[in-house]
XYZ file of C-alpha atoms in Angstrom:
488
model
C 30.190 23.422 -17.315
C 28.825 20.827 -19.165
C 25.983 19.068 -18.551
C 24.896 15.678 -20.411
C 21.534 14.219 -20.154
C 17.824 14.459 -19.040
C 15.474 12.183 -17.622
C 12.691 14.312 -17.338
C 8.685 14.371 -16.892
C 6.649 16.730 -17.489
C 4.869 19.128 -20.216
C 7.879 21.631 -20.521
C 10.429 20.970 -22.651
C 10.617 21.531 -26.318
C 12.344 19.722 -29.334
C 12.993 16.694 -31.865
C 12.299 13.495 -29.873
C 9.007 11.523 -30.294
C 6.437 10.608 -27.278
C 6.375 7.895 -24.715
C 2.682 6.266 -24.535
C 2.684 3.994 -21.477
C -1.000 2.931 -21.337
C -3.092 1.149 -18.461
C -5.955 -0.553 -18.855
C -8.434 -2.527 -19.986
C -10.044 -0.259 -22.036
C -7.867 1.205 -24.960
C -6.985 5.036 -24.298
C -4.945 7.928 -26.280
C -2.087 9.603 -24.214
C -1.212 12.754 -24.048
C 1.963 14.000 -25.521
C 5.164 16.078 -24.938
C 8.112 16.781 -26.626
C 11.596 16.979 -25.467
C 15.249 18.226 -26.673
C 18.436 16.785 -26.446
C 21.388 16.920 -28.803
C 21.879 12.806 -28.719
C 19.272 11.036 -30.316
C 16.838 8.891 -28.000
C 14.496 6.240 -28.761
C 11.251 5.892 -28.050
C 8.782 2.935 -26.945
C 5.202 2.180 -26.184
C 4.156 -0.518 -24.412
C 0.587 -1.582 -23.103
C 0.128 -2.897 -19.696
C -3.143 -4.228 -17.825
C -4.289 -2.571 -14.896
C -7.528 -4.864 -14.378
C -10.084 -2.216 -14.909
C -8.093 0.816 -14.850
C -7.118 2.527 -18.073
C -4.457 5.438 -17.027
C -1.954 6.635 -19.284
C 1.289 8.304 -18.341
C 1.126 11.923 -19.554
C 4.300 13.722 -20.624
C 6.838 11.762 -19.974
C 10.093 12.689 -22.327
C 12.961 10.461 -22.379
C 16.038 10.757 -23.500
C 18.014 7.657 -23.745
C 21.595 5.870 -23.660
C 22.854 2.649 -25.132
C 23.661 1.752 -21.770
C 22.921 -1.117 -19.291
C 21.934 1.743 -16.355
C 19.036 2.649 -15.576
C 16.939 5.182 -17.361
C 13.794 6.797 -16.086
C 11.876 4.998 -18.392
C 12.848 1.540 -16.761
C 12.387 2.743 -13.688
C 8.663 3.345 -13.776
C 7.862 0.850 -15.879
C 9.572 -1.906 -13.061
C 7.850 -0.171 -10.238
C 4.528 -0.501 -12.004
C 4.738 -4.465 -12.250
C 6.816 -5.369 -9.613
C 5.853 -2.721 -6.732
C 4.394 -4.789 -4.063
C 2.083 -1.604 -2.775
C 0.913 -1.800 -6.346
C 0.437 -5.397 -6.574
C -1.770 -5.148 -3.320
C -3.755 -2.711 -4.769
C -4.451 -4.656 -7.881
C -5.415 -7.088 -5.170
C -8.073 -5.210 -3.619
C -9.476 -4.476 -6.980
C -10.053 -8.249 -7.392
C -11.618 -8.630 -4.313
C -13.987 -5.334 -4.702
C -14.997 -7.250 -7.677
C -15.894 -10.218 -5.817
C -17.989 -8.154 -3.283
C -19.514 -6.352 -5.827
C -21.637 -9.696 -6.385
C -22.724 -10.197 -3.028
C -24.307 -6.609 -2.728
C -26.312 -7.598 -6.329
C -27.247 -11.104 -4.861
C -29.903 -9.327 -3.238
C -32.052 -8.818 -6.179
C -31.491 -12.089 -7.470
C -33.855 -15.003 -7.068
C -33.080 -17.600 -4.608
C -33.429 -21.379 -5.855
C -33.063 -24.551 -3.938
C -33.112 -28.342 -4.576
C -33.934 -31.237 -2.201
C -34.534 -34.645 -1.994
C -35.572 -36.055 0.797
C -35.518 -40.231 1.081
C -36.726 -42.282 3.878
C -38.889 -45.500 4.982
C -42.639 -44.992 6.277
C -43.690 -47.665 8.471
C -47.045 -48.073 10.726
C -50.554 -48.613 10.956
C -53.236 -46.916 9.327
C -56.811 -47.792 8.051
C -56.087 -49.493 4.891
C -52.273 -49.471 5.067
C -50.000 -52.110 6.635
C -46.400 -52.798 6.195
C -42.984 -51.094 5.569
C -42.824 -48.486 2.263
C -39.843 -46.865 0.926
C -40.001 -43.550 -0.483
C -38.379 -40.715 -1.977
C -39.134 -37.247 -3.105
C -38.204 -34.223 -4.984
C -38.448 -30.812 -3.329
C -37.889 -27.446 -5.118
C -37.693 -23.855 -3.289
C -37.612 -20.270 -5.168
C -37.692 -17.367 -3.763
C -38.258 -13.977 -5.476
C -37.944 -10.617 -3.864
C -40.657 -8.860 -4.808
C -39.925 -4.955 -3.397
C -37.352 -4.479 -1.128
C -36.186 -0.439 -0.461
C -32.362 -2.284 -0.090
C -32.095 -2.761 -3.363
C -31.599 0.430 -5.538
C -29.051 1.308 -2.476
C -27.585 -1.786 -2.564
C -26.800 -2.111 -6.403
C -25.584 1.202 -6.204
C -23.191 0.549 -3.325
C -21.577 -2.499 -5.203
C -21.041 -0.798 -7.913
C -18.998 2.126 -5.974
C -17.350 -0.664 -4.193
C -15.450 -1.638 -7.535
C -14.640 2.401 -8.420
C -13.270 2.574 -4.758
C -10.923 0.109 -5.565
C -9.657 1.075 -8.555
C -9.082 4.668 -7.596
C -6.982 2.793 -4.814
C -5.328 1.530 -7.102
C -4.834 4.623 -8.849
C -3.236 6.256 -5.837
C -1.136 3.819 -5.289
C 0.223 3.383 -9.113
C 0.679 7.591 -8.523
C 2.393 7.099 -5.443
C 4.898 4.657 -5.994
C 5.791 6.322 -9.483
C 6.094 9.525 -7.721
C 8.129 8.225 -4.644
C 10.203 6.066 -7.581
C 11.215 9.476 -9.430
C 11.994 11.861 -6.658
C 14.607 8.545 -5.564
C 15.832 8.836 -8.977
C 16.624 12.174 -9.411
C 18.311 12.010 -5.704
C 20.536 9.450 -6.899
C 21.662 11.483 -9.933
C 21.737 14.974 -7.650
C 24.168 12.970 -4.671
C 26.131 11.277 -7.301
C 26.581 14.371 -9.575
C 27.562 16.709 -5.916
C 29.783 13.582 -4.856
C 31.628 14.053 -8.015
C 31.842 17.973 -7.754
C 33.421 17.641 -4.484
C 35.731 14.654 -5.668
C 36.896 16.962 -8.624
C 37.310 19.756 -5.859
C 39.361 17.441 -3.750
C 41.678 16.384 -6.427
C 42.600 20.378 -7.343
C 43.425 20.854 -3.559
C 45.357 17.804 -3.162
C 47.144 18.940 -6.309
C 47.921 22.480 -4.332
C 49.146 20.047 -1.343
C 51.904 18.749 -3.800
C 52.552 21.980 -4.994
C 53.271 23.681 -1.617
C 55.094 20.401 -0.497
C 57.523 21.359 -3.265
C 57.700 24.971 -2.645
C 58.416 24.119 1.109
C 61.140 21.543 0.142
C 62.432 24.243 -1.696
C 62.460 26.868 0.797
C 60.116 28.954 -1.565
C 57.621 29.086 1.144
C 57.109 28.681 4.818
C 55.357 25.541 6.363
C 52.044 27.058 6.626
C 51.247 27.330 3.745
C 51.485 23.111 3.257
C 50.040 22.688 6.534
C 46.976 25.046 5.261
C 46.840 23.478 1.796
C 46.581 20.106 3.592
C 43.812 21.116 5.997
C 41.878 22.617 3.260
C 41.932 18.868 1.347
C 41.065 17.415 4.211
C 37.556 19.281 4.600
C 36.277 17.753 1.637
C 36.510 14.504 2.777
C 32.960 14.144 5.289
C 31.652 16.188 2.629
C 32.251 13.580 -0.253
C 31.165 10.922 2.552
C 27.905 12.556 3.032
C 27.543 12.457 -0.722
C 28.107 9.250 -0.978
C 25.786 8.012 1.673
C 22.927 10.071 -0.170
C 23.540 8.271 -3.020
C 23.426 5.157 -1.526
C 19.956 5.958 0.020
C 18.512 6.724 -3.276
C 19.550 3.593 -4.125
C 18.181 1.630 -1.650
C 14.877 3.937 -2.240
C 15.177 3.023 -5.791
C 15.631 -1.033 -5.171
C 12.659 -1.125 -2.909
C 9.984 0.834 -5.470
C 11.275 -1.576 -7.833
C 11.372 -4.508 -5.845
C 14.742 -5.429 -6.208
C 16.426 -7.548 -3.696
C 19.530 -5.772 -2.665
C 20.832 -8.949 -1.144
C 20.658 -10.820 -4.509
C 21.393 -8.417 -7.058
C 23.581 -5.173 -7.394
C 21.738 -1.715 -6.706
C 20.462 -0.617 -9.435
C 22.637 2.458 -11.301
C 20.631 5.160 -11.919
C 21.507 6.869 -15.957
C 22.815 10.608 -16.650
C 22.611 13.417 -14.872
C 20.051 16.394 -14.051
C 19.751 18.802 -16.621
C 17.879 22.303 -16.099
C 14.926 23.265 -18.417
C 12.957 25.971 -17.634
C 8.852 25.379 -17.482
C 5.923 27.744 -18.155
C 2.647 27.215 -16.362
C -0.720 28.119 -16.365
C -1.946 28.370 -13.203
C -5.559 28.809 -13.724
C -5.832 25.956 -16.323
C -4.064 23.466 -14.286
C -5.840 24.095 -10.822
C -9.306 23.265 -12.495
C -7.962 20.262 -14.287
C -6.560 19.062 -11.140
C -9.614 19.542 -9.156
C -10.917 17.083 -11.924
C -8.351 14.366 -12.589
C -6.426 13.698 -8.612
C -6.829 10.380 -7.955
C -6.920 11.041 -3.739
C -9.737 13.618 -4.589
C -11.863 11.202 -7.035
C -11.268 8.567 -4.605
C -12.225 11.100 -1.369
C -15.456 11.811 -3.661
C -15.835 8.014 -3.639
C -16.094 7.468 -0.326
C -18.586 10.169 0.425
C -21.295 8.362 -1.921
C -20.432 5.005 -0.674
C -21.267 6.187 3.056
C -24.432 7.800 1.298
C -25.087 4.412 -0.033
C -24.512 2.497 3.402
C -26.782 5.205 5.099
C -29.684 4.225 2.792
C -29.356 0.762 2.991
C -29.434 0.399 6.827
C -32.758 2.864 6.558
C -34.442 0.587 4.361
C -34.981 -1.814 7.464
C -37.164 1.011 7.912
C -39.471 -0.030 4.780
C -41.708 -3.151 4.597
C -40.279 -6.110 2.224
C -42.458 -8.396 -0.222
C -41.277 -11.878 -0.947
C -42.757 -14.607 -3.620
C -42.384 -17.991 -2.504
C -43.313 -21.519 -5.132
C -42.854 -24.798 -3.604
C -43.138 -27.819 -5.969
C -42.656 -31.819 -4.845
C -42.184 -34.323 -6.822
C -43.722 -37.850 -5.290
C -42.795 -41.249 -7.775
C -45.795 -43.160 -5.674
C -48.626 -41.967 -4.312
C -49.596 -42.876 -0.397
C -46.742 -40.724 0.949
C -47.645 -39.311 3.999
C -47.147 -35.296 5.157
C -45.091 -35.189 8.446
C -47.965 -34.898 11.141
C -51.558 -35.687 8.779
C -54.192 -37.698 10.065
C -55.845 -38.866 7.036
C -54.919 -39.772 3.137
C -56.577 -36.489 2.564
C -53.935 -34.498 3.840
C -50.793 -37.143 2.213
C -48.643 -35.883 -0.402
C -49.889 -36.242 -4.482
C -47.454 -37.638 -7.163
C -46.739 -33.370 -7.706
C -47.771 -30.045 -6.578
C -46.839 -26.610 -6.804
C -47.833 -24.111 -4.234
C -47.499 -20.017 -4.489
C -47.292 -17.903 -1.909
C -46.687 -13.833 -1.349
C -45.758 -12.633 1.479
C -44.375 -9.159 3.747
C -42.544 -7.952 6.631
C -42.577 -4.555 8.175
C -40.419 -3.723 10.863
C -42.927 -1.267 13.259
C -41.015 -1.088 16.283
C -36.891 0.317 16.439
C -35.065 -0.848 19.348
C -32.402 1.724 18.297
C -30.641 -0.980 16.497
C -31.635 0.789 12.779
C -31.731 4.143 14.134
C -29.033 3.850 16.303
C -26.852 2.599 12.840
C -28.216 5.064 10.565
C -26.947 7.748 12.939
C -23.485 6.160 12.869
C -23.649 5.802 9.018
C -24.318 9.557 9.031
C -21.597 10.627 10.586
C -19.383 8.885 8.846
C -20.461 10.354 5.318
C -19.833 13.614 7.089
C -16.599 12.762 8.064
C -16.091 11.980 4.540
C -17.548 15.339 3.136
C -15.704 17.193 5.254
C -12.266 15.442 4.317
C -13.145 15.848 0.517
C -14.114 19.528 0.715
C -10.669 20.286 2.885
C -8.645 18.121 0.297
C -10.400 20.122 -2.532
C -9.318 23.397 -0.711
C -5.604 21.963 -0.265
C -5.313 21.638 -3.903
C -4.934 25.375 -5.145
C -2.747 26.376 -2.479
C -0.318 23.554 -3.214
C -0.705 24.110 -6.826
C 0.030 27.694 -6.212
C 2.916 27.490 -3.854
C 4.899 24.885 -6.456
C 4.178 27.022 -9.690
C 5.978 29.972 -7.078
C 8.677 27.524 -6.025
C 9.188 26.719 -9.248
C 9.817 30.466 -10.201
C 11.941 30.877 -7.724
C 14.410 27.949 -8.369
C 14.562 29.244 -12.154
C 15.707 32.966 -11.222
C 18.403 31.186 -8.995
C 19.773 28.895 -11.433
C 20.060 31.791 -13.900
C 21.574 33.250 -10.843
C 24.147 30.730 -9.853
C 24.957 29.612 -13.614
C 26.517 32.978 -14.027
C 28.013 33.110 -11.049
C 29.826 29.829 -11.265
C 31.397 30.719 -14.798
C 32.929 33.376 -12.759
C 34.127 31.743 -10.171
C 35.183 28.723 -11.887
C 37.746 31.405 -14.273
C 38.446 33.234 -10.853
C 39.738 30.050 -9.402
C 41.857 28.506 -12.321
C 43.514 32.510 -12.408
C 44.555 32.080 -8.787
C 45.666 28.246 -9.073
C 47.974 29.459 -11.510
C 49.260 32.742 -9.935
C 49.656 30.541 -6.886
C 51.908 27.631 -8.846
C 54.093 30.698 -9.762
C 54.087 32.224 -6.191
C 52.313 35.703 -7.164
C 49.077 34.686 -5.086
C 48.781 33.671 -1.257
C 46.969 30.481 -0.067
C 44.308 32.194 1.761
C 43.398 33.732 -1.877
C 43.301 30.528 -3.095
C 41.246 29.009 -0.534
C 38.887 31.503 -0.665
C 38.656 31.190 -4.329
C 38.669 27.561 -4.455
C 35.600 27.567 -1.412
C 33.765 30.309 -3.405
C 33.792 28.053 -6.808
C 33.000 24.614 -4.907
C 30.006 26.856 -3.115
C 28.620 28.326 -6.082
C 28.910 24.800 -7.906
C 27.413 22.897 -5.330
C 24.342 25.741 -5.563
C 23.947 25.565 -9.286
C 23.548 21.333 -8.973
C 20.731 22.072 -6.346
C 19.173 24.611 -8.004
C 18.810 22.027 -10.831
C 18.017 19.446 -8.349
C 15.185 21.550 -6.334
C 13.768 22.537 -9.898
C 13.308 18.567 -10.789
C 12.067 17.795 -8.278
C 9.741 20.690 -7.839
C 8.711 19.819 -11.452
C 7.776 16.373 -9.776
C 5.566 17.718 -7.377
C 4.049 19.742 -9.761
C 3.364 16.545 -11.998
C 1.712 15.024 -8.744
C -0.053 18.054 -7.401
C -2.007 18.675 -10.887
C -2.272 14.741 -11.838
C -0.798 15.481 -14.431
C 1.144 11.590 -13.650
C -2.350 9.553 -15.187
C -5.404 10.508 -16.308
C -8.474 8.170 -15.618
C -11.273 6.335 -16.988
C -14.429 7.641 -15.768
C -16.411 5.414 -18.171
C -17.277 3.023 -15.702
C -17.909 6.331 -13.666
C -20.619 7.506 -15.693
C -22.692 4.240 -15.578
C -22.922 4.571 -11.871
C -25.569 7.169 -10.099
């Protein structure tokens, strides 16, 4: 059989054709590179796309590409990451865990405020008579002096912003991931509708063959009558097919945000090809355990509750404030808001510093009560990132077996459709010259449609198991952690 093109990802295929670089990011990066082999030459592209404070980079991706208006993988994932909505929220939530970042800092900050009063004094008053006008400058500032929030508090801003952009992370890995597995179903039900629309087109030739025997009394009716029930078979099979496909499509239109009510479904390019993949199993575990996104971001969200744990039991801890108060009088004469004499009026200016604290001595159970809380939920959290770090060798282990497996069974099934595919043709022609039955030739014909169908999932499983391993190692992105290692 012959088998035509590739879209593949992943570091396990070997050859001539250069590297794909897609980099995210704000920061520049260097991707990692694969190689890949085809026997039509492909071209290559890098292109550099803003994340807004995530640099990722997509790791081995090898394309191998048509002068065609389909799809490729290549356009796939690079439509999903800018026009996903899931993604596009995400990016969204990055924006506003920038935003909240500030008000968690605001606490350190000085506080300043302006005034000016205006007003009319009127009364009587030894040595004053009449009706004044006045006006007056007023300035606050505020200055947190100690305050146990703090440290906490700059801390928890500042794991507010990774949070989100590990978010985002997931999501850019989840989409991409979702977007490829719809891709390579698309090419698997189209490729197994076509199989089974080549299959139908040898029986139906049979049909006319045994219609023509029969009309010429060369054979009895059942033999047509079988040869036309056999045709017939096919047909919820190629239906099936063909409703897969459709699926994918649909699958395919949504990561992309396609409107399938505007525009055409998209056609997905080529067809699965099968290349085997050697893995190290010990190497990759560790460097997943390093580089998931889910378990940086689980990680994440232990120290943030850490954070939030601290902060509520600094209401615990006495706080030290610095107050000045300057006014600003044009006139003298003004007088304060309940004196009794000029001694106590305003002057043209004054500045007054003050320091004060407050201690909070007695817990109704609303701090305590709330640190509890806050403490269970970080252990919620450390529990959920120690099982997810568990997870992660036994799925990495059960795909690098999976993927064994599907590799001894295309070997398997390759071989054994080259047989059957030369078994069939023999009978098809013995049978056209009446020196084999129909039942041989159904059975022949059921064996090689089988063993076909079999080969193109084997292919299929091994794609997409080679996805999962992709996802399972993160081998998809890697991350920056230079943001990461500014934050303790």
């Amino acid at each position: 059989m012959k088998r035509r093109v590739l879209l593949f990802i992943g570091g396990r295929c070997r050859g001539s054709a250069r590297i794909l670089r897609a980099m995210f990011g704000i920061l520049l990066g260097t991707g990692a590179s694969a190689r890949c082999r085809r026997e039509q030459a492909g071209s290559v592209r890098s292109q550099a796309l803003v994340t807004l404070g995530v640099k990722v980079f997509v790791l081995l991706l090898m394309l191998c590409a048509h002068t065609s208006r389909a799809l490729t993988l290549e356009t796939v994932l690079q439509t999903t990451l800018e026009r996903n909505p899931v993604i596009q929220q995400a990016k969204a939530g990055l924006e506003r865990a920038a935003g909240q970042r500030l008000v968690f800092r605001s606490v350190v900050w000085p506080r300043f405020e302006v005034g000016v009063p205006a007003g009319v004094q009127a009364g009587h008053r030894a040595g004053e008579s009449g009706v004044k006008g006045f006006a007056l400058g007023r300035g606050f500032l505020t200055q947190t002096l100690f305050n146990a929030d703090i440290p906490p508090s700059l801390r928890r801003g500042d794991v507010e912003v990774l949070i989100a952009q590990q978010q985002l992370n997931v999501a850019i890995v989840g989409q991409l991931h979702a977007a490829r597995l719809a891709f390579y179903t698309a090419l698997y039900s189209r490729s197994l509708e076509s199989i089974r629309n080549e299959q139908r087109r040898r029986l139906q030739e049979n049909v006319a063959t045994q219609k023509n025997r029969y009309e010429a009394g060369l054979a009895d009716r059942s033999a047509f009558v079988s040869a036309t029930v056999q045709a017939s078979e096919l047909d919820p099979q190629i239906e099936s097919a063909h409703r897969a496909y459709l699926d994918a499509q649909l699958q395919l239109a949504e990561a992309m945000a396609i409107d399938s009510a505007k525009t055409s479904l998209p056609e997905p390019e080529g067809k699965l090809q099968f290349v085997p993949m050697s893995v190290d199993l010990d190497s990759e575990t560790a460097a997943a355990l390093q580089r998931r996104a889910d378990l940086k971001l689980a990680r994440l969200f232990v120290r943030a509750a850490n954070e939030d744990q601290r902060i509520i039991a600094a209401n615990y801890y006495p706080a030290a404030l610095g107050n000045i108060t300057g006014n600003y009088i044009p006139v003298s004469g003004i007088h304060r808001e309940g004196s009794t004499s000029k001694t106590q009026d305003f002057l043209s200016s004054e500045i007054i510093e003050r320091a004060g604290y407050t201690w909070h001595v007695i817990d109704n159970g609303k701090v305590g009560g709330a640190v509890l809380r806050a403490r269970s939920a970080r252990e919620i959290n450390e529990l959920t990132c120690r099982k997810l770090e568990a997870d992660i060798p036994r799925d990495v282990s059960h795909i690098a077996n999976y993927l064994k497996t599907t590799e001894v069974r295309e070997r398997s099934l390759a071989t054994a459709s080259e047989a059957a595919e030369e078994s069939a043709q023999a009978v098809q022609q013995n049978l056209a010259n009446g020196l084999a039955s129909p039942l041989e030739y159904r059975t022949t014909q059921s064996a090689f449609l089988e063993t076909r169908s079999g080969l193109l999932d084997a292919i299929y499983q091994h794609n997409i198991a080679g996805a999962e391993w992709d996802r399972a190692t993160g081998r998809y992105f890697q991350f920056s952690d230079d943001t990461a290692q500014n934050v303790h």
